[in-house]
Amino acid sequence: MKDIDVIAVLQDPVRRRLYEYVAAQGREVGRNEAAEAVGVARTLAAHHLDRLAEAGLLESGSRRLTGRSGPGAGRPAKVYTRARVERSVSLPARDYRTAAELLAEAAEEAGLDAGLRAAARRRGEALRGSATPCGGLAEAMELLAARGYEPHLEAGEAGEGGLGGVVRMRNCPFHVVAEHFPPLVCGMNLALLEGLIGPDGPVRARMDARPGECCVVVEASKNNER
């Protein structure tokens, strides 16, 4: 299925809400949970979830949602997670990905890491404009969400100094290039977010890579230690 056909699958409003809900969870979601979350019948949710899986937007599997095993544990239920495949449409056709990979390759071979980080930090500052540094994790999450990072707060994981939680991001906008040039692109990403969040404020960005998520996290700054 072509990317434009895959994206067209999301035109149905119920289907799109189901996809957005599953994508936002960052874990396996069962049919009952998804149906309840978007306010539709389970049978309708199952139809749309399977359609999303057929289109390659979701991945499906099965497991027992009761947490039990053996006799009496019940039949495995169908579960869904967001597919890691990236989809994009450009009319007329453009190939910015190849250009980005070539530029990253040239920068890595020329040892331009420091220059790239400096440029990324300046870009982050330009995106922030005249605004003051982020006033807290909630404000940082709004900024990150607007840039497509899909942030979520891990409330149970304290940042350095024991203040608040850690904001992790389920999406890296530079994922494809970062896979091929991780030190270069992850360093660029960190510098960009440092500029966007602002220096010497109550929150900071730092590296903390985790499989399937962005390599950068945001947490309360050490400047806020009591």
PDB file of C-alpha atoms in Angstrom:
ATOM      1  CA  MET A   1       0.000   0.000   0.000  1.00  0.00           C
ATOM      2  CA  LYS A   2       1.363   3.413  -0.956  1.00  0.00           C
ATOM      3  CA  ASP A   3       1.957   5.991   1.774  1.00  0.00           C
ATOM      4  CA  ILE A   4      -0.787   8.253   0.469  1.00  0.00           C
ATOM      5  CA  ASP A   5      -3.266   5.350   0.685  1.00  0.00           C
ATOM      6  CA  VAL A   6      -2.092   4.510   4.196  1.00  0.00           C
ATOM      7  CA  ILE A   7      -2.571   8.078   5.385  1.00  0.00           C
ATOM      8  CA  ALA A   8      -6.016   8.164   3.755  1.00  0.00           C
ATOM      9  CA  VAL A   9      -7.027   5.358   6.136  1.00  0.00           C
ATOM     10  CA  LEU A  10      -6.954   7.951   8.930  1.00  0.00           C
ATOM     11  CA  GLN A  11      -9.632  10.042   7.238  1.00  0.00           C
ATOM     12  CA  ASP A  12     -12.340   8.248   9.193  1.00  0.00           C
ATOM     13  CA  PRO A  13     -12.724  10.216  12.475  1.00  0.00           C
ATOM     14  CA  VAL A  14     -13.265   7.163  14.708  1.00  0.00           C
ATOM     15  CA  ARG A  15     -10.331   5.356  13.155  1.00  0.00           C
ATOM     16  CA  ARG A  16      -8.130   8.395  13.644  1.00  0.00           C
ATOM     17  CA  ARG A  17      -9.113   8.741  17.316  1.00  0.00           C
ATOM     18  CA  LEU A  18      -8.326   5.070  17.876  1.00  0.00           C
ATOM     19  CA  TYR A  19      -4.945   5.426  16.212  1.00  0.00           C
ATOM     20  CA  GLU A  20      -4.103   8.547  18.235  1.00  0.00           C
ATOM     21  CA  TYR A  21      -5.113   6.821  21.468  1.00  0.00           C
ATOM     22  CA  VAL A  22      -3.015   3.709  20.821  1.00  0.00           C
ATOM     23  CA  ALA A  23      -0.046   5.830  19.683  1.00  0.00           C
ATOM     24  CA  ALA A  24      -0.212   7.977  22.819  1.00  0.00           C
ATOM     25  CA  GLN A  25      -0.046   5.031  25.242  1.00  0.00           C
ATOM     26  CA  GLY A  26       3.398   3.752  24.303  1.00  0.00           C
ATOM     27  CA  ARG A  27       2.336   0.180  25.164  1.00  0.00           C
ATOM     28  CA  GLU A  28       0.018  -2.586  24.008  1.00  0.00           C
ATOM     29  CA  VAL A  29      -3.671  -1.637  24.031  1.00  0.00           C
ATOM     30  CA  GLY A  30      -6.573  -4.093  23.980  1.00  0.00           C
ATOM     31  CA  ARG A  31      -9.814  -3.681  22.081  1.00  0.00           C
ATOM     32  CA  ASN A  32     -11.941  -3.069  25.172  1.00  0.00           C
ATOM     33  CA  GLU A  33      -9.652  -0.318  26.443  1.00  0.00           C
ATOM     34  CA  ALA A  34      -9.477   1.401  23.059  1.00  0.00           C
ATOM     35  CA  ALA A  35     -13.242   1.230  22.577  1.00  0.00           C
ATOM     36  CA  GLU A  36     -13.900   2.707  26.014  1.00  0.00           C
ATOM     37  CA  ALA A  37     -11.312   5.442  25.502  1.00  0.00           C
ATOM     38  CA  VAL A  38     -12.928   6.790  22.322  1.00  0.00           C
ATOM     39  CA  GLY A  39     -16.517   6.003  23.286  1.00  0.00           C
ATOM     40  CA  VAL A  40     -17.490   3.407  20.667  1.00  0.00           C
ATOM     41  CA  ALA A  41     -18.695  -0.186  20.753  1.00  0.00           C
ATOM     42  CA  ARG A  42     -16.057  -2.911  21.018  1.00  0.00           C
ATOM     43  CA  THR A  43     -17.052  -4.464  17.678  1.00  0.00           C
ATOM     44  CA  LEU A  44     -16.669  -1.134  15.891  1.00  0.00           C
ATOM     45  CA  ALA A  45     -13.326  -0.509  17.597  1.00  0.00           C
ATOM     46  CA  ALA A  46     -12.124  -3.991  16.604  1.00  0.00           C
ATOM     47  CA  HIS A  47     -13.037  -3.345  12.959  1.00  0.00           C
ATOM     48  CA  HIS A  48     -11.151  -0.056  12.825  1.00  0.00           C
ATOM     49  CA  LEU A  49      -8.150  -1.347  14.785  1.00  0.00           C
ATOM     50  CA  ASP A  50      -7.783  -4.266  12.396  1.00  0.00           C
ATOM     51  CA  ARG A  51      -8.072  -1.881   9.462  1.00  0.00           C
ATOM     52  CA  LEU A  52      -5.263   0.217  10.916  1.00  0.00           C
ATOM     53  CA  ALA A  53      -3.156  -2.929  11.342  1.00  0.00           C
ATOM     54  CA  GLU A  54      -3.832  -3.990   7.753  1.00  0.00           C
ATOM     55  CA  ALA A  55      -2.664  -0.567   6.580  1.00  0.00           C
ATOM     56  CA  GLY A  56       0.569  -0.918   8.582  1.00  0.00           C
ATOM     57  CA  LEU A  57      -0.183   1.945  10.972  1.00  0.00           C
ATOM     58  CA  LEU A  58      -0.550  -0.393  13.949  1.00  0.00           C
ATOM     59  CA  GLU A  59       1.056  -3.692  14.839  1.00  0.00           C
ATOM     60  CA  SER A  60      -1.115  -6.394  16.376  1.00  0.00           C
ATOM     61  CA  GLY A  61      -0.455  -9.381  18.579  1.00  0.00           C
ATOM     62  CA  SER A  62      -2.145 -11.324  21.337  1.00  0.00           C
ATOM     63  CA  ARG A  63      -1.613 -11.847  25.041  1.00  0.00           C
ATOM     64  CA  ARG A  64      -3.622 -12.517  28.188  1.00  0.00           C
ATOM     65  CA  LEU A  65      -4.655  -9.203  29.690  1.00  0.00           C
ATOM     66  CA  THR A  66      -5.498 -10.775  33.044  1.00  0.00           C
ATOM     67  CA  GLY A  67      -1.829 -11.272  33.884  1.00  0.00           C
ATOM     68  CA  ARG A  68      -2.529 -14.926  34.677  1.00  0.00           C
ATOM     69  CA  SER A  69      -1.470 -18.074  32.838  1.00  0.00           C
ATOM     70  CA  GLY A  70      -2.500 -21.683  32.730  1.00  0.00           C
ATOM     71  CA  PRO A  71      -5.994 -23.202  32.981  1.00  0.00           C
ATOM     72  CA  GLY A  72      -8.701 -20.657  33.764  1.00  0.00           C
ATOM     73  CA  ALA A  73      -6.592 -17.702  32.664  1.00  0.00           C
ATOM     74  CA  GLY A  74      -8.836 -16.996  29.687  1.00  0.00           C
ATOM     75  CA  ARG A  75      -8.094 -16.727  25.995  1.00  0.00           C
ATOM     76  CA  PRO A  76      -5.377 -14.357  24.776  1.00  0.00           C
ATOM     77  CA  ALA A  77      -6.783 -10.994  23.679  1.00  0.00           C
ATOM     78  CA  LYS A  78      -5.753  -9.069  20.598  1.00  0.00           C
ATOM     79  CA  VAL A  79      -3.575  -6.059  21.383  1.00  0.00           C
ATOM     80  CA  TYR A  80      -2.204  -3.206  19.306  1.00  0.00           C
ATOM     81  CA  THR A  81       0.790  -0.883  19.323  1.00  0.00           C
ATOM     82  CA  ARG A  82       1.873   1.843  16.941  1.00  0.00           C
ATOM     83  CA  ALA A  83       3.981   0.610  14.041  1.00  0.00           C
ATOM     84  CA  ARG A  84       7.532   1.973  13.908  1.00  0.00           C
ATOM     85  CA  VAL A  85       7.402   2.427  10.124  1.00  0.00           C
ATOM     86  CA  GLU A  86       7.459   6.075   9.087  1.00  0.00           C
ATOM     87  CA  ARG A  87       4.957   7.351   6.513  1.00  0.00           C
ATOM     88  CA  SER A  88       5.138  10.613   4.582  1.00  0.00           C
ATOM     89  CA  VAL A  89       3.574  12.194   1.530  1.00  0.00           C
ATOM     90  CA  SER A  90       4.942  15.011  -0.617  1.00  0.00           C
ATOM     91  CA  LEU A  91       3.293  16.421  -3.702  1.00  0.00           C
ATOM     92  CA  PRO A  92       5.202  16.775  -5.936  1.00  0.00           C
ATOM     93  CA  ALA A  93       7.694  14.121  -4.790  1.00  0.00           C
ATOM     94  CA  ARG A  94      10.588  15.336  -2.638  1.00  0.00           C
ATOM     95  CA  ASP A  95      13.434  13.406  -0.996  1.00  0.00           C
ATOM     96  CA  TYR A  96      14.555  15.439   2.002  1.00  0.00           C
ATOM     97  CA  ARG A  97      15.530  12.263   3.865  1.00  0.00           C
ATOM     98  CA  THR A  98      18.330  11.449   1.442  1.00  0.00           C
ATOM     99  CA  ALA A  99      19.549  15.047   1.582  1.00  0.00           C
ATOM    100  CA  ALA A 100      19.575  14.936   5.389  1.00  0.00           C
ATOM    101  CA  GLU A 101      21.479  11.642   5.428  1.00  0.00           C
ATOM    102  CA  LEU A 102      24.070  12.947   2.958  1.00  0.00           C
ATOM    103  CA  LEU A 103      24.574  16.129   4.977  1.00  0.00           C
ATOM    104  CA  ALA A 104      24.874  14.102   8.184  1.00  0.00           C
ATOM    105  CA  GLU A 105      27.398  11.761   6.573  1.00  0.00           C
ATOM    106  CA  ALA A 106      29.492  14.689   5.350  1.00  0.00           C
ATOM    107  CA  ALA A 107      29.330  16.418   8.742  1.00  0.00           C
ATOM    108  CA  GLU A 108      30.385  13.233  10.549  1.00  0.00           C
ATOM    109  CA  GLU A 109      33.288  12.574   8.200  1.00  0.00           C
ATOM    110  CA  ALA A 110      34.467  16.183   8.522  1.00  0.00           C
ATOM    111  CA  GLY A 111      34.204  16.158  12.320  1.00  0.00           C
ATOM    112  CA  LEU A 112      31.675  18.980  12.399  1.00  0.00           C
ATOM    113  CA  ASP A 113      29.841  17.782  15.511  1.00  0.00           C
ATOM    114  CA  ALA A 114      30.613  20.920  17.540  1.00  0.00           C
ATOM    115  CA  GLY A 115      29.573  23.223  14.721  1.00  0.00           C
ATOM    116  CA  LEU A 116      26.329  21.324  14.216  1.00  0.00           C
ATOM    117  CA  ARG A 117      25.498  21.480  17.925  1.00  0.00           C
ATOM    118  CA  ALA A 118      26.171  25.222  17.970  1.00  0.00           C
ATOM    119  CA  ALA A 119      23.904  25.749  14.969  1.00  0.00           C
ATOM    120  CA  ALA A 120      21.197  23.583  16.555  1.00  0.00           C
ATOM    121  CA  ARG A 121      21.354  25.541  19.811  1.00  0.00           C
ATOM    122  CA  ARG A 122      20.996  28.801  17.898  1.00  0.00           C
ATOM    123  CA  ARG A 123      18.006  27.388  16.039  1.00  0.00           C
ATOM    124  CA  GLY A 124      16.387  26.370  19.318  1.00  0.00           C
ATOM    125  CA  GLU A 125      16.934  29.864  20.690  1.00  0.00           C
ATOM    126  CA  ALA A 126      15.435  31.345  17.523  1.00  0.00           C
ATOM    127  CA  LEU A 127      12.373  29.114  17.890  1.00  0.00           C
ATOM    128  CA  ARG A 128      11.976  30.259  21.494  1.00  0.00           C
ATOM    129  CA  GLY A 129      12.317  33.880  20.405  1.00  0.00           C
ATOM    130  CA  SER A 130      11.977  36.492  23.133  1.00  0.00           C
ATOM    131  CA  ALA A 131      10.221  34.108  25.517  1.00  0.00           C
ATOM    132  CA  THR A 132      11.853  33.426  28.863  1.00  0.00           C
ATOM    133  CA  PRO A 133      13.207  29.947  29.650  1.00  0.00           C
ATOM    134  CA  CYS A 134      10.587  27.277  30.353  1.00  0.00           C
ATOM    135  CA  GLY A 135       8.969  27.857  33.722  1.00  0.00           C
ATOM    136  CA  GLY A 136       8.481  24.176  34.511  1.00  0.00           C
ATOM    137  CA  LEU A 137       7.893  20.688  33.171  1.00  0.00           C
ATOM    138  CA  ALA A 138       4.302  21.433  32.100  1.00  0.00           C
ATOM    139  CA  GLU A 139       5.443  24.316  29.906  1.00  0.00           C
ATOM    140  CA  ALA A 140       8.294  22.222  28.523  1.00  0.00           C
ATOM    141  CA  MET A 141       5.833  19.475  27.585  1.00  0.00           C
ATOM    142  CA  GLU A 142       3.714  21.977  25.647  1.00  0.00           C
ATOM    143  CA  LEU A 143       6.761  23.108  23.676  1.00  0.00           C
ATOM    144  CA  LEU A 144       7.837  19.547  22.976  1.00  0.00           C
ATOM    145  CA  ALA A 145       4.353  18.485  21.918  1.00  0.00           C
ATOM    146  CA  ALA A 146       4.203  21.391  19.463  1.00  0.00           C
ATOM    147  CA  ARG A 147       7.456  20.145  17.904  1.00  0.00           C
ATOM    148  CA  GLY A 148       6.137  16.573  17.502  1.00  0.00           C
ATOM    149  CA  TYR A 149       8.124  14.881  20.295  1.00  0.00           C
ATOM    150  CA  GLU A 150       5.052  13.298  21.955  1.00  0.00           C
ATOM    151  CA  PRO A 151       6.215  13.948  25.535  1.00  0.00           C
ATOM    152  CA  HIS A 152       4.920  12.067  28.564  1.00  0.00           C
ATOM    153  CA  LEU A 153       5.726  12.484  32.240  1.00  0.00           C
ATOM    154  CA  GLU A 154       7.232   9.612  34.187  1.00  0.00           C
ATOM    155  CA  ALA A 155       6.034  10.818  37.543  1.00  0.00           C
ATOM    156  CA  GLY A 156       7.583   7.928  39.444  1.00  0.00           C
ATOM    157  CA  GLU A 157      11.112   8.628  38.207  1.00  0.00           C
ATOM    158  CA  ALA A 158      12.701  11.495  40.068  1.00  0.00           C
ATOM    159  CA  GLY A 159      15.084  13.810  38.314  1.00  0.00           C
ATOM    160  CA  GLU A 160      18.428  14.746  39.766  1.00  0.00           C
ATOM    161  CA  GLY A 161      17.806  16.469  43.063  1.00  0.00           C
ATOM    162  CA  GLY A 162      14.626  14.452  43.570  1.00  0.00           C
ATOM    163  CA  LEU A 163      12.417  17.128  41.999  1.00  0.00           C
ATOM    164  CA  GLY A 164       9.317  16.097  40.076  1.00  0.00           C
ATOM    165  CA  GLY A 165       9.367  13.576  37.299  1.00  0.00           C
ATOM    166  CA  VAL A 166      11.193  13.093  34.044  1.00  0.00           C
ATOM    167  CA  VAL A 167       9.679  14.035  30.709  1.00  0.00           C
ATOM    168  CA  ARG A 168      10.397  11.359  28.108  1.00  0.00           C
ATOM    169  CA  MET A 169       9.450  11.523  24.446  1.00  0.00           C
ATOM    170  CA  ARG A 170       7.896   8.711  22.454  1.00  0.00           C
ATOM    171  CA  ASN A 171       8.833  10.253  19.113  1.00  0.00           C
ATOM    172  CA  CYS A 172      12.086  11.582  17.698  1.00  0.00           C
ATOM    173  CA  PRO A 173      11.425  13.905  14.723  1.00  0.00           C
ATOM    174  CA  PHE A 174      14.878  12.936  13.394  1.00  0.00           C
ATOM    175  CA  HIS A 175      14.451   9.187  13.935  1.00  0.00           C
ATOM    176  CA  VAL A 176      15.477   7.936  10.467  1.00  0.00           C
ATOM    177  CA  VAL A 177      18.680   9.981  10.313  1.00  0.00           C
ATOM    178  CA  ALA A 178      19.444   9.337  13.990  1.00  0.00           C
ATOM    179  CA  GLU A 179      19.374   5.583  13.337  1.00  0.00           C
ATOM    180  CA  HIS A 180      22.257   5.948  10.870  1.00  0.00           C
ATOM    181  CA  PHE A 181      24.236   8.674  12.671  1.00  0.00           C
ATOM    182  CA  PRO A 182      23.267   8.449  16.364  1.00  0.00           C
ATOM    183  CA  PRO A 183      26.082  10.444  18.071  1.00  0.00           C
ATOM    184  CA  LEU A 184      25.866  13.259  15.547  1.00  0.00           C
ATOM    185  CA  VAL A 185      22.084  13.583  15.376  1.00  0.00           C
ATOM    186  CA  CYS A 186      21.393  12.917  19.054  1.00  0.00           C
ATOM    187  CA  GLY A 187      23.920  15.585  19.983  1.00  0.00           C
ATOM    188  CA  MET A 188      22.218  17.965  17.556  1.00  0.00           C
ATOM    189  CA  ASN A 189      18.827  17.118  19.051  1.00  0.00           C
ATOM    190  CA  LEU A 190      20.047  17.782  22.598  1.00  0.00           C
ATOM    191  CA  ALA A 191      21.497  21.157  21.601  1.00  0.00           C
ATOM    192  CA  LEU A 192      18.291  22.107  19.785  1.00  0.00           C
ATOM    193  CA  LEU A 193      16.201  21.361  22.879  1.00  0.00           C
ATOM    194  CA  GLU A 194      18.659  23.176  25.145  1.00  0.00           C
ATOM    195  CA  GLY A 195      18.166  26.276  23.026  1.00  0.00           C
ATOM    196  CA  LEU A 196      14.397  25.805  22.877  1.00  0.00           C
ATOM    197  CA  ILE A 197      13.993  25.332  26.642  1.00  0.00           C
ATOM    198  CA  GLY A 198      16.475  28.068  27.521  1.00  0.00           C
ATOM    199  CA  PRO A 199      19.511  28.155  29.825  1.00  0.00           C
ATOM    200  CA  ASP A 200      19.562  28.580  33.617  1.00  0.00           C
ATOM    201  CA  GLY A 201      15.834  27.925  33.986  1.00  0.00           C
ATOM    202  CA  PRO A 202      13.964  25.492  36.239  1.00  0.00           C
ATOM    203  CA  VAL A 203      14.196  22.643  33.702  1.00  0.00           C
ATOM    204  CA  ARG A 204      16.994  21.187  31.631  1.00  0.00           C
ATOM    205  CA  ALA A 205      17.524  18.675  28.830  1.00  0.00           C
ATOM    206  CA  ARG A 206      19.989  15.802  29.051  1.00  0.00           C
ATOM    207  CA  MET A 207      20.842  12.562  27.267  1.00  0.00           C
ATOM    208  CA  ASP A 208      19.191   9.377  28.524  1.00  0.00           C
ATOM    209  CA  ALA A 209      18.608   7.031  25.594  1.00  0.00           C
ATOM    210  CA  ARG A 210      15.961   4.330  25.848  1.00  0.00           C
ATOM    211  CA  PRO A 211      14.954   1.887  23.080  1.00  0.00           C
ATOM    212  CA  GLY A 212      11.979   3.111  21.072  1.00  0.00           C
ATOM    213  CA  GLU A 213      12.062   6.657  22.466  1.00  0.00           C
ATOM    214  CA  CYS A 214      13.894   9.931  21.914  1.00  0.00           C
ATOM    215  CA  CYS A 215      17.450   9.973  23.261  1.00  0.00           C
ATOM    216  CA  VAL A 216      16.838  13.209  25.214  1.00  0.00           C
ATOM    217  CA  VAL A 217      14.812  13.700  28.392  1.00  0.00           C
ATOM    218  CA  VAL A 218      13.775  16.865  30.208  1.00  0.00           C
ATOM    219  CA  GLU A 219      13.770  17.174  33.980  1.00  0.00           C
ATOM    220  CA  ALA A 220      13.891  19.691  36.809  1.00  0.00           C
ATOM    221  CA  SER A 221      17.167  21.585  36.799  1.00  0.00           C
ATOM    222  CA  LYS A 222      19.734  21.162  39.539  1.00  0.00           C
ATOM    223  CA  ASN A 223      19.401  24.922  40.027  1.00  0.00           C
ATOM    224  CA  ASN A 224      16.049  24.181  41.692  1.00  0.00           C
ATOM    225  CA  GLU A 225      17.463  21.982  44.426  1.00  0.00           C
ATOM    226  CA  ARG A 226      16.333  23.014  47.873  1.00  0.00           C
TER     227      ARG A 226
END
